[in-house]
mmCIF file of C-alpha atoms in Angstrom:
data_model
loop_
_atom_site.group_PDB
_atom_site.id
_atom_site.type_symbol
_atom_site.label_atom_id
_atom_site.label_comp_id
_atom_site.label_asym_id
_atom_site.label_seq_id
_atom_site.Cartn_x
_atom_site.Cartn_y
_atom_site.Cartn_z
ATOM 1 C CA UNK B 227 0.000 0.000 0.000
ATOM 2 C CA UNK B 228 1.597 3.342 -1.104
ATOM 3 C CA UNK B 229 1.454 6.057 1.975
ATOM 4 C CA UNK B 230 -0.933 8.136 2.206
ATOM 5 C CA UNK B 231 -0.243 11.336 4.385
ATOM 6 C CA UNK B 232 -3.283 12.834 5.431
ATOM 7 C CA UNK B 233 -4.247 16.331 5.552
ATOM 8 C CA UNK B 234 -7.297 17.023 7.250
ATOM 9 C CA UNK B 235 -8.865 19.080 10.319
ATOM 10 C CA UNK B 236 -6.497 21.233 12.113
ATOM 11 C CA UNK B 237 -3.295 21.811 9.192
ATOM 12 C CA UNK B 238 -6.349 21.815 6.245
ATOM 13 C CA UNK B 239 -8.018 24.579 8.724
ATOM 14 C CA UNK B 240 -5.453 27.236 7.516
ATOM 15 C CA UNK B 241 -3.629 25.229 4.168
ATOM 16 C CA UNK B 242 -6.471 24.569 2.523
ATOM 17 C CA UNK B 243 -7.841 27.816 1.134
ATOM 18 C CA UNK B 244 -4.343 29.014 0.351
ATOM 19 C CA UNK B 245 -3.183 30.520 3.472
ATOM 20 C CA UNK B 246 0.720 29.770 3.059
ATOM 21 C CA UNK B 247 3.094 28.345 5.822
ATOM 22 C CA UNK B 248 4.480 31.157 8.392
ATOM 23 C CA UNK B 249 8.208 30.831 7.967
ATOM 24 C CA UNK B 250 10.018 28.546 10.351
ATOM 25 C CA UNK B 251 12.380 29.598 12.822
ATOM 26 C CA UNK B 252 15.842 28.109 14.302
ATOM 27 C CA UNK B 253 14.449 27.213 16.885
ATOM 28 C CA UNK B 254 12.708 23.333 17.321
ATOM 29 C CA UNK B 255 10.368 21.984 20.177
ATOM 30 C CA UNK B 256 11.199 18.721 21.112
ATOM 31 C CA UNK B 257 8.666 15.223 20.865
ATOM 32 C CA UNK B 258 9.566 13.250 24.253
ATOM 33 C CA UNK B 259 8.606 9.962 23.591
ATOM 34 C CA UNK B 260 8.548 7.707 26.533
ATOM 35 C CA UNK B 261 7.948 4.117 25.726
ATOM 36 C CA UNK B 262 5.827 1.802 28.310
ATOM 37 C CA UNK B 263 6.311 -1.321 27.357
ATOM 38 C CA UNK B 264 3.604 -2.974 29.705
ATOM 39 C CA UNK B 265 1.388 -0.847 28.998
ATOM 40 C CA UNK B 266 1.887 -0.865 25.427
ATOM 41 C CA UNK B 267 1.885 2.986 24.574
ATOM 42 C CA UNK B 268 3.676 5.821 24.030
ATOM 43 C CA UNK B 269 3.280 8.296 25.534
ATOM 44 C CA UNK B 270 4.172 12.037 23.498
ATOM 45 C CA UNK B 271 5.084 15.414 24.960
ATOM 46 C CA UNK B 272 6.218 18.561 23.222
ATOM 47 C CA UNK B 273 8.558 20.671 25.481
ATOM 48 C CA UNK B 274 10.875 23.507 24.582
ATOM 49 C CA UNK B 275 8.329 25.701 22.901
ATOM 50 C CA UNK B 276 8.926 29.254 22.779
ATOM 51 C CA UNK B 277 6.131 30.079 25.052
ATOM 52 C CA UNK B 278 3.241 31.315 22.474
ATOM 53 C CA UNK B 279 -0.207 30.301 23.272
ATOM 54 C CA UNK B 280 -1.004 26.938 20.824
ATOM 55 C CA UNK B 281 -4.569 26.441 20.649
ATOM 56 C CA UNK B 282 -4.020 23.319 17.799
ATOM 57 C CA UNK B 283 -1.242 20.722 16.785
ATOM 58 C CA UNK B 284 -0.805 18.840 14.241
ATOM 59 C CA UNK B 285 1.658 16.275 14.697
ATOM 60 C CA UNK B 286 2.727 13.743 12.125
ATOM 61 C CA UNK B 287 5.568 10.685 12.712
ATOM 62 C CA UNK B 288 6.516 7.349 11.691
ATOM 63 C CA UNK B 289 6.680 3.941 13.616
ATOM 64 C CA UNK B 290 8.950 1.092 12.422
ATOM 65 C CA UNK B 291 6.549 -1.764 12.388
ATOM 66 C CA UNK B 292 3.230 -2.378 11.552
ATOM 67 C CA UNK B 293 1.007 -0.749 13.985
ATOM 68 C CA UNK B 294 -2.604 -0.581 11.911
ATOM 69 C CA UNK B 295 -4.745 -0.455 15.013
ATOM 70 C CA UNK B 296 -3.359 2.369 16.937
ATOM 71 C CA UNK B 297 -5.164 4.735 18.870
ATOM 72 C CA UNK B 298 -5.015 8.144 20.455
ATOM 73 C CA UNK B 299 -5.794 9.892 23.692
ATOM 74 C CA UNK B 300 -5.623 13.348 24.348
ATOM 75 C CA UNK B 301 -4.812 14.231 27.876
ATOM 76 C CA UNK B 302 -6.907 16.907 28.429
ATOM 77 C CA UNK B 303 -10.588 16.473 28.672
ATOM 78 C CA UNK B 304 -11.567 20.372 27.384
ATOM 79 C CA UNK B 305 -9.507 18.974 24.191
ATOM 80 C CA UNK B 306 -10.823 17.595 20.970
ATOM 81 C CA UNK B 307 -8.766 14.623 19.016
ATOM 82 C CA UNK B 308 -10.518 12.997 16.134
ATOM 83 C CA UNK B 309 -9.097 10.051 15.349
ATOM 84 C CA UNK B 310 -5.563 9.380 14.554
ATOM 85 C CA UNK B 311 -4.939 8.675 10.714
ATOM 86 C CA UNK B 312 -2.639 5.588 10.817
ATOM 87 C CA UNK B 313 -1.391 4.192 7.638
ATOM 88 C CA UNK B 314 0.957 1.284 6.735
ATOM 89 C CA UNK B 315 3.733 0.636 4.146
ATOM 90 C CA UNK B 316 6.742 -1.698 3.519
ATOM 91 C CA UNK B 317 6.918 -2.134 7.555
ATOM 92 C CA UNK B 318 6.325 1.017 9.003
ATOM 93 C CA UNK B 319 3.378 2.940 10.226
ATOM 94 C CA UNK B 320 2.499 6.589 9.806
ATOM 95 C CA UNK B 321 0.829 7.979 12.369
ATOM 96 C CA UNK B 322 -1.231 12.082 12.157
ATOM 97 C CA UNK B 323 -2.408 12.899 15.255
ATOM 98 C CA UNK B 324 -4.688 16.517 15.956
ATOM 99 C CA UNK B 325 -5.548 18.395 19.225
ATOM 100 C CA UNK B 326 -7.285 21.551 19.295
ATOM 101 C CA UNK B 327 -9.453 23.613 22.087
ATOM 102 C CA UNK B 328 -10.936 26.494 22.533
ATOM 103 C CA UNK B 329 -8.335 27.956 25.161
ATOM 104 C CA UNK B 330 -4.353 27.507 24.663
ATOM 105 C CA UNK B 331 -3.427 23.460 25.390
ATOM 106 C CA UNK B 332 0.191 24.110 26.261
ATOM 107 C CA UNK B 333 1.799 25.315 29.677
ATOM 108 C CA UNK B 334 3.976 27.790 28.729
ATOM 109 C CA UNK B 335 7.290 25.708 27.080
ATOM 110 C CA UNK B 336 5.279 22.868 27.698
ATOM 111 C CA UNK B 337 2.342 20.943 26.137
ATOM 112 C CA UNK B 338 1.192 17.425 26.561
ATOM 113 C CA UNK B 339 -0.259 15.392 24.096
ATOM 114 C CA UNK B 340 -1.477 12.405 25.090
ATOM 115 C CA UNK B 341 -0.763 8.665 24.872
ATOM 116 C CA UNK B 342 -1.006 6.915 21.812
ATOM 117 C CA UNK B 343 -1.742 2.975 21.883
ATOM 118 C CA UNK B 344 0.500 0.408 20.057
ATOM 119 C CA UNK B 345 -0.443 -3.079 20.610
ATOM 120 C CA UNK B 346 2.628 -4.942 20.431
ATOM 121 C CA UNK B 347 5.012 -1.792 20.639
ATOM 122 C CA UNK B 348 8.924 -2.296 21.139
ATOM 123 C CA UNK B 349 11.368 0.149 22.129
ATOM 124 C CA UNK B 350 12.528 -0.316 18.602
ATOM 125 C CA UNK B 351 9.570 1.345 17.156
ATOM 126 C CA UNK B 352 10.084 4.388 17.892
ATOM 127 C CA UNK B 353 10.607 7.408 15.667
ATOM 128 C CA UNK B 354 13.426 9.625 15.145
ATOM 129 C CA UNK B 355 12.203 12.675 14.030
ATOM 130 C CA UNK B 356 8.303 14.254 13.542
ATOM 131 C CA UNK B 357 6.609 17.070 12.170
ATOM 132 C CA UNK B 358 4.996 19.376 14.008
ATOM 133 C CA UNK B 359 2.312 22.076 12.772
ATOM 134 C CA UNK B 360 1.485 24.054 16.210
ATOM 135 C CA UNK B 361 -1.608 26.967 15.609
ATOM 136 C CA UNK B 362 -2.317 30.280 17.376
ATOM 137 C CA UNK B 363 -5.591 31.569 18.230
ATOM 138 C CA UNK B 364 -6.331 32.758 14.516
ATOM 139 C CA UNK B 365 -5.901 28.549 13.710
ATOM 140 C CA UNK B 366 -2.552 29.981 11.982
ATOM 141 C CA UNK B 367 0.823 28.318 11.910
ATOM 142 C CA UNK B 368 3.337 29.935 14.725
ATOM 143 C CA UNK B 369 7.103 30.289 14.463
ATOM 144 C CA UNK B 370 7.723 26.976 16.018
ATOM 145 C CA UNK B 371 6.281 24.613 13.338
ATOM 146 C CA UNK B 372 8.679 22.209 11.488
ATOM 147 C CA UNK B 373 10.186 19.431 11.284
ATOM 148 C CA UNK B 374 11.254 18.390 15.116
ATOM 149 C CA UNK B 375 13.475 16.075 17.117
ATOM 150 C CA UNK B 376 12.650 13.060 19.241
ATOM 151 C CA UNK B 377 14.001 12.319 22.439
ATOM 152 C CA UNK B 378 13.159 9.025 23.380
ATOM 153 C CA UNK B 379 12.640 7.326 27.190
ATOM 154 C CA UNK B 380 11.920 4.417 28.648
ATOM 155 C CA UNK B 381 9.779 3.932 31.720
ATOM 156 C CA UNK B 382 12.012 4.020 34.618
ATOM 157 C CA UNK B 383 15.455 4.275 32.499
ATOM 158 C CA UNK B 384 16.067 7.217 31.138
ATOM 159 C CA UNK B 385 13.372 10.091 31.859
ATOM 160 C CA UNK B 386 10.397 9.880 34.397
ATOM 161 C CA UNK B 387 6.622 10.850 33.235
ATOM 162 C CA UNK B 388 6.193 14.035 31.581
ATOM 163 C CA UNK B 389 4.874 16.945 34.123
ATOM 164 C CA UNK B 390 0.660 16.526 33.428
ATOM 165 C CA UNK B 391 -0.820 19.504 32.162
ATOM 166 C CA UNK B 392 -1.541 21.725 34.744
ATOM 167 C CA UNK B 393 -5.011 23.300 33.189
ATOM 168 C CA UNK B 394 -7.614 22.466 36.302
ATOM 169 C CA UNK B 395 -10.566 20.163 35.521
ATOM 170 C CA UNK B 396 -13.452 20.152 37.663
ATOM 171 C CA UNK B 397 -14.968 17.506 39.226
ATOM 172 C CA UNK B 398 -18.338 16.128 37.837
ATOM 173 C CA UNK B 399 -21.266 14.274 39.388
ATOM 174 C CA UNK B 400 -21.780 10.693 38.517
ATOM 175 C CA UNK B 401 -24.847 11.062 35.658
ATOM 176 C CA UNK B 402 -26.593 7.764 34.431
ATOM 177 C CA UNK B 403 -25.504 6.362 31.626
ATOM 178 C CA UNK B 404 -26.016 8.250 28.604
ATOM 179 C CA UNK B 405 -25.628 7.205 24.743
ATOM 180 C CA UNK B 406 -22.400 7.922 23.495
ATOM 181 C CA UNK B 407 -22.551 11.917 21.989
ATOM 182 C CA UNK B 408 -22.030 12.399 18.408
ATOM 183 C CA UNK B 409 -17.929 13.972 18.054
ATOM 184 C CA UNK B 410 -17.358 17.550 17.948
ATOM 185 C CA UNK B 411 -17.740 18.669 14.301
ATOM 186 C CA UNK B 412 -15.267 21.905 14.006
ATOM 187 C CA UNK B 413 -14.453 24.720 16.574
ATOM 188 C CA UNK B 414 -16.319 27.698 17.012
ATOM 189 C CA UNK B 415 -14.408 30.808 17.132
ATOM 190 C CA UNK B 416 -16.833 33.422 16.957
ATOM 191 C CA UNK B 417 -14.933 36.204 15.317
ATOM 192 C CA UNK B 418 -15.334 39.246 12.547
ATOM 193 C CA UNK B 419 -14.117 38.210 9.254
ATOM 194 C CA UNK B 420 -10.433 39.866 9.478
ATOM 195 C CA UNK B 421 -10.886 40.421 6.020
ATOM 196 C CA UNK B 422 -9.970 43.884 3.955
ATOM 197 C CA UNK B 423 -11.947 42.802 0.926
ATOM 198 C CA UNK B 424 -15.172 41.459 3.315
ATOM 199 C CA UNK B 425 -17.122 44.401 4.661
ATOM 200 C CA UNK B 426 -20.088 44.862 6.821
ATOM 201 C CA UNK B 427 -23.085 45.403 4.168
ATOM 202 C CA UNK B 428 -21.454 43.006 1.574
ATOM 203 C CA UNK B 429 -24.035 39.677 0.992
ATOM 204 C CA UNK B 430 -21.470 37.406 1.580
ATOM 205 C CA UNK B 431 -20.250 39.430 4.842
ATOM 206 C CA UNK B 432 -21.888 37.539 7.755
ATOM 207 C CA UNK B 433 -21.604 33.648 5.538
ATOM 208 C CA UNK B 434 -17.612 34.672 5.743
ATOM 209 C CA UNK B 435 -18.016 35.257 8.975
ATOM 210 C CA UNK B 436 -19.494 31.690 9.902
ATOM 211 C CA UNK B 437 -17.008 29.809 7.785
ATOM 212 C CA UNK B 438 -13.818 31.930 8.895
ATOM 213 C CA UNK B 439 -15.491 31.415 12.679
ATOM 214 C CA UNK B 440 -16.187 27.380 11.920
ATOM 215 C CA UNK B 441 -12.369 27.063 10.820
ATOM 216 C CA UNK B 442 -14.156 26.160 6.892
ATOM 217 C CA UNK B 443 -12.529 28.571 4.867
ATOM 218 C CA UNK B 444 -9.642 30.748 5.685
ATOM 219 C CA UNK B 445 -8.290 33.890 3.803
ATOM 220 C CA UNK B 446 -6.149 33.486 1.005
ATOM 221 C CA UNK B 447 -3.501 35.603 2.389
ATOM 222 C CA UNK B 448 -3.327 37.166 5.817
ATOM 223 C CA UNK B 449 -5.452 40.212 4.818
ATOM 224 C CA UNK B 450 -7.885 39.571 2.217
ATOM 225 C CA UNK B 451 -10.526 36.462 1.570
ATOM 226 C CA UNK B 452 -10.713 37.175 -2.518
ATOM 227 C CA UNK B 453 -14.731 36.195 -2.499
ATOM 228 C CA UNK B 454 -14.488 36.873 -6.136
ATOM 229 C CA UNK B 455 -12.116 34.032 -6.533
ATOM 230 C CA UNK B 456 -13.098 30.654 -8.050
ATOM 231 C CA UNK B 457 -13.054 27.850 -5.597
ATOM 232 C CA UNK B 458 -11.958 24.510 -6.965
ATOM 233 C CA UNK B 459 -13.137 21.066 -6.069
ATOM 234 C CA UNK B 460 -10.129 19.512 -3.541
ATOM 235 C CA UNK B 461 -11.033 22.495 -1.535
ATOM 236 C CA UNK B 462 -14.711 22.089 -1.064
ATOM 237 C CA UNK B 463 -14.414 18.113 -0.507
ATOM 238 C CA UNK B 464 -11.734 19.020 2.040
ATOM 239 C CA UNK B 465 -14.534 21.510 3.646
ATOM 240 C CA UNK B 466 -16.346 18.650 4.094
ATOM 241 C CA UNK B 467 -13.934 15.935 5.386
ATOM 242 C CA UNK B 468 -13.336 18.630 8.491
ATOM 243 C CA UNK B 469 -17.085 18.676 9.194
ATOM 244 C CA UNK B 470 -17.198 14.790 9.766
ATOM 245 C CA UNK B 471 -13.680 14.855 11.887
ATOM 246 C CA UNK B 472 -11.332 14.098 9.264
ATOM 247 C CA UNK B 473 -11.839 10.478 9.113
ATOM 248 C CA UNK B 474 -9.200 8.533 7.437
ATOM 249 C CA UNK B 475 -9.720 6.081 4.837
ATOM 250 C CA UNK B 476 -7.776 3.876 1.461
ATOM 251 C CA UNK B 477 -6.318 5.800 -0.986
ATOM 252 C CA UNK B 478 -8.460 6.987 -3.570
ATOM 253 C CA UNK B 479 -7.803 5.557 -7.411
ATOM 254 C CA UNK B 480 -7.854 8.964 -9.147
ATOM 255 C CA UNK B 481 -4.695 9.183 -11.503
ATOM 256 C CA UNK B 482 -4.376 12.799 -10.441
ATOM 257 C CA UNK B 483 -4.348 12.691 -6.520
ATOM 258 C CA UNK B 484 -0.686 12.447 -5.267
ATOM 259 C CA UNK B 485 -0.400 10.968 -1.744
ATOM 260 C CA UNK B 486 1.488 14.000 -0.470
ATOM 261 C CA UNK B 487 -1.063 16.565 -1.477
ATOM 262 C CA UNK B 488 -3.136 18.220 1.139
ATOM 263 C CA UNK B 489 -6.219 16.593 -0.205
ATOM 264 C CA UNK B 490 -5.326 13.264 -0.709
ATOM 265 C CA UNK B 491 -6.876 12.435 2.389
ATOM 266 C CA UNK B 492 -10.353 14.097 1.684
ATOM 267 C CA UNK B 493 -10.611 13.238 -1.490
ATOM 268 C CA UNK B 494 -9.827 9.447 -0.058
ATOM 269 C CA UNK B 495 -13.117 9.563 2.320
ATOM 270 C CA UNK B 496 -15.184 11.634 -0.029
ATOM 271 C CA UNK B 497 -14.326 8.789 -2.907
ATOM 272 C CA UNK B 498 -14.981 5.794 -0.320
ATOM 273 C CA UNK B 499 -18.228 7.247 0.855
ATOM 274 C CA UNK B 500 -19.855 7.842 -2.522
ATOM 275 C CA UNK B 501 -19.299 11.303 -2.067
ATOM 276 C CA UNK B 502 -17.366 12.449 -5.107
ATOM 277 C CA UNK B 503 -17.281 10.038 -8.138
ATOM 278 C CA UNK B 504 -14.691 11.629 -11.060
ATOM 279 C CA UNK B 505 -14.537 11.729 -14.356
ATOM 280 C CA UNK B 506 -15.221 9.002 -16.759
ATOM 281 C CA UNK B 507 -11.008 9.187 -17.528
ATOM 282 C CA UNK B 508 -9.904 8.334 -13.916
ATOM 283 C CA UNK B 509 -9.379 12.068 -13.005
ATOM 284 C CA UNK B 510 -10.395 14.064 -10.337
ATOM 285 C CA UNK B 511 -9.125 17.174 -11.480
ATOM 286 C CA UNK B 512 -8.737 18.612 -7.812
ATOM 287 C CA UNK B 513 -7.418 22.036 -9.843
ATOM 288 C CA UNK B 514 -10.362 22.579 -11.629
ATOM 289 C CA UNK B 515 -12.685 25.162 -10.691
ATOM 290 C CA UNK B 516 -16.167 23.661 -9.138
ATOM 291 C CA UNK B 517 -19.269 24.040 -11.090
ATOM 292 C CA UNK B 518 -22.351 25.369 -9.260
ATOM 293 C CA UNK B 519 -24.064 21.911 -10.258
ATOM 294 C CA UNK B 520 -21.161 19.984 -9.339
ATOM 295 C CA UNK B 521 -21.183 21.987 -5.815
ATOM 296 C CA UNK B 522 -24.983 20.895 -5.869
ATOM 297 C CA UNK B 523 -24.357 17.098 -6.936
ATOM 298 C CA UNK B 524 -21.680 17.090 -4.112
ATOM 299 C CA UNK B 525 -23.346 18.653 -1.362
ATOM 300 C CA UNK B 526 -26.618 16.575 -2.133
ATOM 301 C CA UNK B 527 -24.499 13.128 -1.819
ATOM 302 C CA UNK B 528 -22.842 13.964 1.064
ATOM 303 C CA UNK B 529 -26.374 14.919 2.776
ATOM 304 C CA UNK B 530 -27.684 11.115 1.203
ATOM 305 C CA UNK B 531 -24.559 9.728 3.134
ATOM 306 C CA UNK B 532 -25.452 12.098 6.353
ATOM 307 C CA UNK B 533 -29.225 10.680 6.073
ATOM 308 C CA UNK B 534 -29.961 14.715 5.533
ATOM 309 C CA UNK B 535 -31.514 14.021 1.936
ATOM 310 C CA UNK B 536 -34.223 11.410 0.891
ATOM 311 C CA UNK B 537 -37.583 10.766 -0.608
ATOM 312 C CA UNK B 538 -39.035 12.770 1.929
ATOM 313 C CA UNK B 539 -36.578 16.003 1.029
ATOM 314 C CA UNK B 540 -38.147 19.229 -0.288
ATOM 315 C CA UNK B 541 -37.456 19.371 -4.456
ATOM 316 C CA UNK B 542 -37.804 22.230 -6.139
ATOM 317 C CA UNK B 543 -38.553 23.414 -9.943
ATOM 318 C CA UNK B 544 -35.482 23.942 -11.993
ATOM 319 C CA UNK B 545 -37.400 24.817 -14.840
ATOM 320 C CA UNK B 546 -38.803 28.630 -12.669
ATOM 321 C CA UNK B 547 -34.950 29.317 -14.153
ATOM 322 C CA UNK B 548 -34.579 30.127 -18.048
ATOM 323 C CA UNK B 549 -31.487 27.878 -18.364
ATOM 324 C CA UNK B 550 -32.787 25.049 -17.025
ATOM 325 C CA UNK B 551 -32.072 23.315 -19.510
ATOM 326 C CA UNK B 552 -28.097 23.776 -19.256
ATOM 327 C CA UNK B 553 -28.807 21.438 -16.483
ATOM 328 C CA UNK B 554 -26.318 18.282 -16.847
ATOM 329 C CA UNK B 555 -28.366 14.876 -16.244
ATOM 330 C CA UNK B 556 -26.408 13.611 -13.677
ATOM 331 C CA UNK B 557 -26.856 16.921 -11.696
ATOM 332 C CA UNK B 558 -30.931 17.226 -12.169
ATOM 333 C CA UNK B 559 -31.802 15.465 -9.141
ATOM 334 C CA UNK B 560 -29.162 17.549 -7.281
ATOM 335 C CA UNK B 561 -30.162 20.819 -8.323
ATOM 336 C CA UNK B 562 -34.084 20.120 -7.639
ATOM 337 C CA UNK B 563 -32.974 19.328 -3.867
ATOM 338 C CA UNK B 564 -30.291 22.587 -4.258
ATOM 339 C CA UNK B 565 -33.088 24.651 -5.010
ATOM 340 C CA UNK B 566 -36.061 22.998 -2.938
ATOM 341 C CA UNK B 567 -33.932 22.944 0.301
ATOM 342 C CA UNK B 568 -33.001 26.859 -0.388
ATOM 343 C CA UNK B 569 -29.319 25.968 -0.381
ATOM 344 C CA UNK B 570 -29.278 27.533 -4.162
ATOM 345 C CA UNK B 571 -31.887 30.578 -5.009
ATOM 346 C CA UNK B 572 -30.173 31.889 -8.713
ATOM 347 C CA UNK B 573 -28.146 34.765 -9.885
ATOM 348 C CA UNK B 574 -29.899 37.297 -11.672
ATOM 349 C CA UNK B 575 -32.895 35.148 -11.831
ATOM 350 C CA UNK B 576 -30.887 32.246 -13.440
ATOM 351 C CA UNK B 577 -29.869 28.681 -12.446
ATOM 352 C CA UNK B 578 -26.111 29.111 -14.478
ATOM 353 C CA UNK B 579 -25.422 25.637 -13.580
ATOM 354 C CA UNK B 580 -22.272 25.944 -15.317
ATOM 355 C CA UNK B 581 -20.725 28.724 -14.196
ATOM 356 C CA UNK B 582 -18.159 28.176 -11.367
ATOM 357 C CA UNK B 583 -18.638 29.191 -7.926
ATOM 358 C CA UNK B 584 -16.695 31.928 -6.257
ATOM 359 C CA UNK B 585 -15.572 31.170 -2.687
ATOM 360 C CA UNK B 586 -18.252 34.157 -1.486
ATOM 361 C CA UNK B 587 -21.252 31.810 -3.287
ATOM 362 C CA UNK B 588 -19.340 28.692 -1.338
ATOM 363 C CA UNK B 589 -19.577 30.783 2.015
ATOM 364 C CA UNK B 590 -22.923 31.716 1.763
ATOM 365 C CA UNK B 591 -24.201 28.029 0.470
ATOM 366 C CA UNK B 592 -22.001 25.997 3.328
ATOM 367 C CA UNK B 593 -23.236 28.650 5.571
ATOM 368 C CA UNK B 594 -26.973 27.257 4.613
ATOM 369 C CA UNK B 595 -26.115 23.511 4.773
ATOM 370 C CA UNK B 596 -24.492 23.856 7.947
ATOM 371 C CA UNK B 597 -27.526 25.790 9.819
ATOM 372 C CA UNK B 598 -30.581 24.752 7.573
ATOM 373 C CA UNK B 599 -29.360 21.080 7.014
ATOM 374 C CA UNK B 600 -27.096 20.149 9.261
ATOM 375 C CA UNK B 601 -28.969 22.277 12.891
ATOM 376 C CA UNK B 602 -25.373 23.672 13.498
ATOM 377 C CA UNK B 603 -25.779 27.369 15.087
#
């Protein structure tokens, strides 16, 4: 199986809509990794930060051995860890593990991860180096993101347990049991677009808002969000793969998705589930500006998969538009539910099912699915 290296939640939060790495400085935290054997985990600690407030990591290394069933635990219980994307190749394992919250999740120089499970785990196993993404309160890489160094202890040889991360948790009373809540879908960050090009008064102002505050979409520089700007389709599928956690899943067969590119992993999920389907030549075309029908076609699918569309969902009539017929078959369905569940209304009283969608039209659509669909506030 060739390696996949997945890109989802918390490094796709600020990559995927173009926002480009900060620059990296000299200076490297270090990954203690202390081994317990008994147990069979590692557990991982950053230390030697430079003292900036992290608020998500991304943190990405390699086993030798095949590990396929390994887990993660974050350490602190304010902190939300979807689960670890572990792939296997030629004897190794590659493991991407992300941690956010909604307050800073390191002490200072100091942050603690969690312990990740490896049934079976030597001493052997463990990595050398990692890479590290770490994110500021704006979900934006800091100085101290890079490639880092390992140090690597056993339990009761060479470096005791990590100090636990101070951050208080209060007690709570014993509840009867309850079913098992859904995950987290994203952070909320309620914030003003930071945008110069997204004003108050623009349509698309309070739809940037709610993406930029859900961690969706992120500007395409520091200062400006370029709503006028096409959107293409790796982005939008990896919009979705955040909403449902960033689950991992096998490679995707498309001829044009790479396993290092920061969709691979989306595109993956979106392919498995039905999701996204391709072209008839094996292509994705991940490049390619989205359609507003194949926005429609893909949204619809992924609310079939979601149980959010059905024979009971509202359809409307694509033919109140003058270019109905521009319609492609394999989109009519889609755009009937588009237009009957309000998530598409027509520009300048006209369906243009072929005309591409600018990230503003995403925004404002997204913004739809996710409160009208979806019940997210």
């Amino acid at each position: 199986m060739m390696r996949k290296r997945i890109l989802p939640l918390l490094l796709a939060l600020t990559l995927a809509m173009g926002l480009a790495p900060a620059a990296l400085a000299a200076a490297r935290p270090t990954l203690y990794c202390q081994v317990r054997l008994d147990d069979e985990e590692i557990r991982l600690t950053l230390e030697d930060l430079e003292g900036e407030d992290i608020y998500a990591v991304q943190l990405e290394l390699t086993l030798e051995g095949d590990y396929a069933g390994c887990t993660f635990s974050p350490d602190s219980d304010t902190a939300y860890a979807p689960d670890c994307g572990v792939e296997t190749a030629r004897n190794r394992t590659y493991v991407t593990i992300y941690l956010t919250d909604r307050a800073p999740i390191n002490d200072g120089e100091s942050l603690v991860l969690g312990t990740l499970a490896v049934e079976g785990i030597t001493e052997d196993a463990m990595p050398k180096t990692a890479e590290v993404i770490l994110l500021d309160e704006n979900l934006r890489p800091n100085s101290d993101s890079g490639r880092v160094s390992t140090d690597i202890s056993v339990r009761g040889e060479s470096k005791p347990d990590p100090k636990p991360n101070p951050k208080p948790t209060p007690p709570t009373p014993s509840q009867p049991d309850t079913p098992e809540p859904a995950p987290p879908t994203l952070p909320d960050i309620p914030t003003v677009p930071p945008f110069a090009d997204v004003k108050a008064g623009d349509w698309f102002y309070d739809a940037v808002g709610y993406v930029y505050g859900k961690g969706m979409m992120n500007g395409v520089d520091g200062s400006s969000f370029q709503p006028y700007a096409a959107i293409d389709r790796a982005m939008i599928v990896t919009i979705l793969h955040r909403l449902e956690g960033s689950p991992s899943a096998l490679p995707a067969s498309f001829t044009d998705v790479t396993a290092g590119a920061y969709y691979a992993g989306p595109v993956a999920w979106a392919s498995a589930n039905g999701v996204v389907n391709g072209y008839e030549d094996g292509t994705f075309r991940p490049a390619t500006a989205i359609t507003r029908e194949q926005l429609a076609a893909i949204l619809y699918r992924y609310a079939q998969y979601r149980g959010l569309a059905g024979p009971n969902s509202p359809m409307g009539n694509p033919n109140q538009f003058p270019d109905a017929s521009s319609v492609s078959s394999y989109a009519a369905d889609a755009m009937s539910w588009a237009i009957g569940t309000g998530l598409l209304t027509g520009i300048d009283g006209k369906l243009q099912p072929q005309g591409t969608a600018n990230r503003a039209q995403a925004a404002v659509i997204l913004q739809r699915f996710c409160v009208g669909l979806m019940g997210l506030s």
